Coordinates of C-alpha atoms in Angstrom, one line a residue:
M1070 CA 0.0 -0.2 0.0
K1071 CA 2.7 2.5 0.8
H1072 CA 4.4 1.7 -2.7
F1073 CA 0.8 2.2 -4.5
V1074 CA 0.6 5.7 -2.4
N1075 CA 4.2 6.8 -3.1
E1076 CA 3.9 5.9 -7.3
L1077 CA 0.3 7.9 -7.0
R1078 CA 1.9 10.7 -5.5
I1079 CA 4.8 10.7 -8.4
S1080 CA 1.9 10.3 -10.9
V1081 CA -0.3 13.5 -9.7
V1082 CA 3.1 15.7 -9.2
L1083 CA 4.4 14.8 -12.7
T1084 CA 0.7 15.3 -14.3
A1085 CA 0.3 18.8 -12.7
A1086 CA 4.2 19.8 -13.7
L1087 CA 3.5 18.9 -17.2
A1088 CA -0.2 20.7 -17.0
V1089 CA 1.7 23.8 -15.8
L1090 CA 4.5 23.7 -18.6
V1091 CA 2.1 22.5 -21.6
C1092 CA -0.9 24.1 -20.7
G1093 CA 0.5 27.3 -19.1
L1094 CA 4.0 28.2 -20.0
Y1095 CA 4.3 27.1 -23.3
P1096 CA 1.2 28.4 -24.7
L1097 CA 2.3 32.0 -23.0
A1098 CA 5.7 31.8 -24.6
V1099 CA 4.3 31.3 -28.2
F1100 CA 1.9 33.9 -27.6
V1101 CA 4.5 36.4 -26.3
A1102 CA 7.0 35.6 -29.2
A1103 CA 4.0 35.7 -31.8
Q1104 CA 2.8 39.4 -30.5
G1105 CA 6.3 40.5 -30.1
L1106 CA 7.8 39.0 -33.6
F1107 CA 4.9 39.5 -35.8
P1108 CA 1.5 40.9 -34.0
G1109 CA -0.4 41.4 -37.3
K1110 CA -0.3 37.9 -38.4
A1111 CA -0.6 36.6 -34.7
N1112 CA -3.8 38.6 -34.5
G1113 CA -5.3 37.5 -37.9
S1114 CA -4.0 39.8 -40.6
I1115 CA -6.8 42.3 -39.9
V1116 CA -7.4 44.7 -42.8
Y1117 CA -8.6 48.2 -41.8
H1118 CA -10.2 50.4 -44.1
N1119 CA -11.1 53.9 -42.7
G1120 CA -10.5 52.8 -39.2
S1121 CA -12.7 49.7 -39.5
A1122 CA -12.0 46.4 -39.7
V1123 CA -13.3 45.0 -43.1
G1124 CA -11.7 41.8 -43.5
S1125 CA -8.5 39.5 -43.3
D1126 CA -5.5 39.2 -45.6
L1127 CA -6.1 34.9 -45.1
L1128 CA -9.9 34.7 -45.5
G1129 CA -12.0 35.1 -48.9
Q1130 CA -15.2 37.2 -48.6
A1131 CA -18.2 37.3 -51.3
F1132 CA -18.1 40.5 -53.6
K1133 CA -21.1 40.3 -55.8
S1134 CA -20.9 44.2 -57.2
P1135 CA -19.7 44.5 -61.0
Q1136 CA -17.3 47.5 -59.9
Y1137 CA -15.3 44.8 -57.9
L1138 CA -13.1 41.7 -58.2
H1139 CA -15.4 38.5 -57.5
P1140 CA -13.4 36.1 -55.7
R1141 CA -13.5 32.1 -56.5
P1142 CA -16.6 30.3 -55.6
S1143 CA -16.9 28.9 -52.1
A1144 CA -18.4 25.6 -50.8
A1145 CA -17.9 26.8 -47.3
G1146 CA -21.7 26.7 -45.8
N1147 CA -23.2 29.5 -47.4
G1148 CA -20.2 30.8 -48.9
Y1149 CA -17.0 31.8 -47.1
D1150 CA -18.7 31.0 -43.6
T1151 CA -15.6 30.4 -41.7
M1152 CA -17.4 28.1 -39.2
A1153 CA -18.2 25.4 -42.2
S1154 CA -14.8 25.8 -43.9
G1155 CA -14.6 23.0 -46.8
G1156 CA -14.6 22.1 -50.1
S1157 CA -17.8 20.0 -51.5
N1158 CA -16.1 16.7 -51.6
L1159 CA -17.4 16.1 -55.2
G1160 CA -15.1 13.9 -57.3
P1161 CA -14.1 14.6 -60.9
T1162 CA -16.6 12.1 -62.0
S1163 CA -19.6 13.5 -60.0
K1164 CA -22.3 14.7 -62.4
V1165 CA -23.7 17.3 -59.7
L1166 CA -20.1 18.9 -60.1
I1167 CA -19.9 18.5 -63.7
E1168 CA -23.2 20.5 -64.2
K1169 CA -22.5 22.7 -61.5
T1170 CA -19.0 23.7 -63.1
R1171 CA -20.7 23.9 -66.5
K1172 CA -23.5 26.5 -65.0
C1173 CA -20.4 28.4 -63.3
V1174 CA -18.7 28.6 -66.5
D1175 CA -21.6 30.0 -68.3
E1176 CA -22.4 32.5 -65.5
Y1177 CA -18.6 33.9 -65.5
R1178 CA -18.8 34.2 -69.5
N1179 CA -22.0 36.2 -69.3
E1180 CA -20.8 38.5 -66.6
N1181 CA -17.5 39.0 -68.0
G1182 CA -18.8 39.4 -71.7
L1183 CA -16.5 36.5 -72.6
S1184 CA -16.7 34.8 -76.0
R1185 CA -16.9 30.8 -76.1
E1186 CA -13.3 30.9 -77.6
I1187 CA -11.8 32.5 -74.2
Q1188 CA -10.6 29.7 -71.8
V1189 CA -12.4 30.0 -68.3
P1190 CA -9.6 29.8 -65.4
A1191 CA -10.5 27.0 -63.0
D1192 CA -10.1 29.1 -60.0
A1193 CA -12.9 31.0 -61.2
V1194 CA -15.7 28.4 -61.4
M1195 CA -14.4 25.6 -58.9
A1196 CA -14.0 26.3 -55.1
S1197 CA -11.0 25.6 -52.9
A1198 CA -10.4 22.9 -50.7
S1199 CA -11.0 25.4 -47.5
G1200 CA -13.8 27.5 -49.3
L1201 CA -11.8 30.3 -47.9
D1202 CA -9.4 31.1 -50.1
P1203 CA -8.7 35.0 -50.4
H1204 CA -6.7 35.0 -53.8
I1205 CA -7.5 34.7 -57.4
S1206 CA -5.2 33.7 -60.2
V1207 CA -3.9 36.6 -62.1
E1208 CA -5.4 35.2 -65.4
N1209 CA -9.0 35.2 -63.7
A1210 CA -8.4 38.7 -62.3
L1211 CA -7.4 40.0 -66.0
L1212 CA -10.7 38.6 -67.2
Q1213 CA -12.7 40.5 -65.1
A1214 CA -10.8 43.7 -65.6
S1215 CA -13.2 44.9 -68.5
R1216 CA -16.3 44.4 -66.4
I1217 CA -14.7 46.3 -63.5
A1218 CA -13.7 49.2 -66.0
K1219 CA -16.9 49.4 -67.5
A1220 CA -18.8 49.8 -63.9
R1221 CA -16.3 52.2 -62.7
G1222 CA -16.1 54.3 -65.6
V1223 CA -12.4 54.1 -66.2
P1224 CA -10.1 52.6 -69.2
P1225 CA -9.4 49.0 -68.5
D1226 CA -5.5 49.7 -68.1
V1227 CA -6.2 51.3 -64.6
I1228 CA -8.0 48.1 -63.6
N1229 CA -4.9 46.0 -64.8
E1230 CA -2.5 48.5 -63.1
E1231 CA -3.8 47.6 -59.8
I1232 CA -4.0 44.3 -60.7
R1233 CA -0.2 44.1 -61.4
K1234 CA 0.3 46.2 -58.3
H1235 CA -1.5 43.5 -56.1
T1236 CA -0.1 40.3 -57.6
E1237 CA 1.7 38.3 -55.1
G1238 CA 4.8 35.9 -56.6
R1239 CA 5.4 32.6 -55.5
A1240 CA 6.1 31.7 -52.1
L1241 CA 10.0 31.4 -51.5
G1242 CA 10.0 32.2 -55.3
V1243 CA 9.2 28.7 -56.1
L1244 CA 6.1 27.5 -54.4
G1245 CA 2.6 28.0 -56.0
E1246 CA 1.4 30.1 -58.7
P1247 CA 1.4 34.2 -58.5
R1248 CA -2.2 35.3 -57.2
V1249 CA -3.9 38.3 -56.6
N1250 CA -5.5 39.3 -53.2
V1251 CA -9.3 40.1 -53.9
L1252 CA -9.8 42.1 -50.6
Q1253 CA -6.7 44.4 -51.2
T1254 CA -7.4 44.9 -55.0
N1255 CA -11.0 46.1 -54.3
L1256 CA -9.9 48.5 -51.5
A1257 CA -7.2 49.6 -53.5
L1258 CA -9.7 50.4 -56.6
D1259 CA -12.2 52.2 -53.8
R1260 CA -9.3 54.3 -52.7
R1261 CA -8.2 55.1 -56.3
A1262 CA -11.9 56.0 -56.8
A1263 CA -12.0 58.4 -53.9
A1264 CA -9.0 59.9 -55.0
G1265 CA -10.5 60.8 -58.4
K1266 CA -8.1 58.8 -60.3

């Protein structure tokens, strides 16, 4: 019995010590380091416009107005729902996916005044795995430029310039593809319009 009590005491002391270390000191150290080294990213990469939070650099959101870049479709809940992040889980042979994609291609072409000969980028009609991707391909952005220019009453070159300014390169110079952050580009277009440019 004495041996059992001794073993129990050691187990309780070790469990308490590990709880303090793993549930207290380690998270505190990570929090302090993150806030000290990169507070913007540690706090969700929040984007502010005129003093108000309007979104995050890391999360997509729906833009429907013709004067804005439109993001890629989202399968997260009713669209861009962070509580329901995820893809559709429809496979490449799914008739539902094929029909949905055909419908999205037709809508994209109509919306942007594109002929049948112009190939529609995949990210314009298919959701990302998370359903929250804040970026679109450069090709997708450029195909939307004419619609945005017409809605804003500016030359397409103005929109193309903002798209080029907000094109992010490959991560570490080799990973992924160049991409355009939809929120940042749309905010830049609004700032430019407010400045009368």
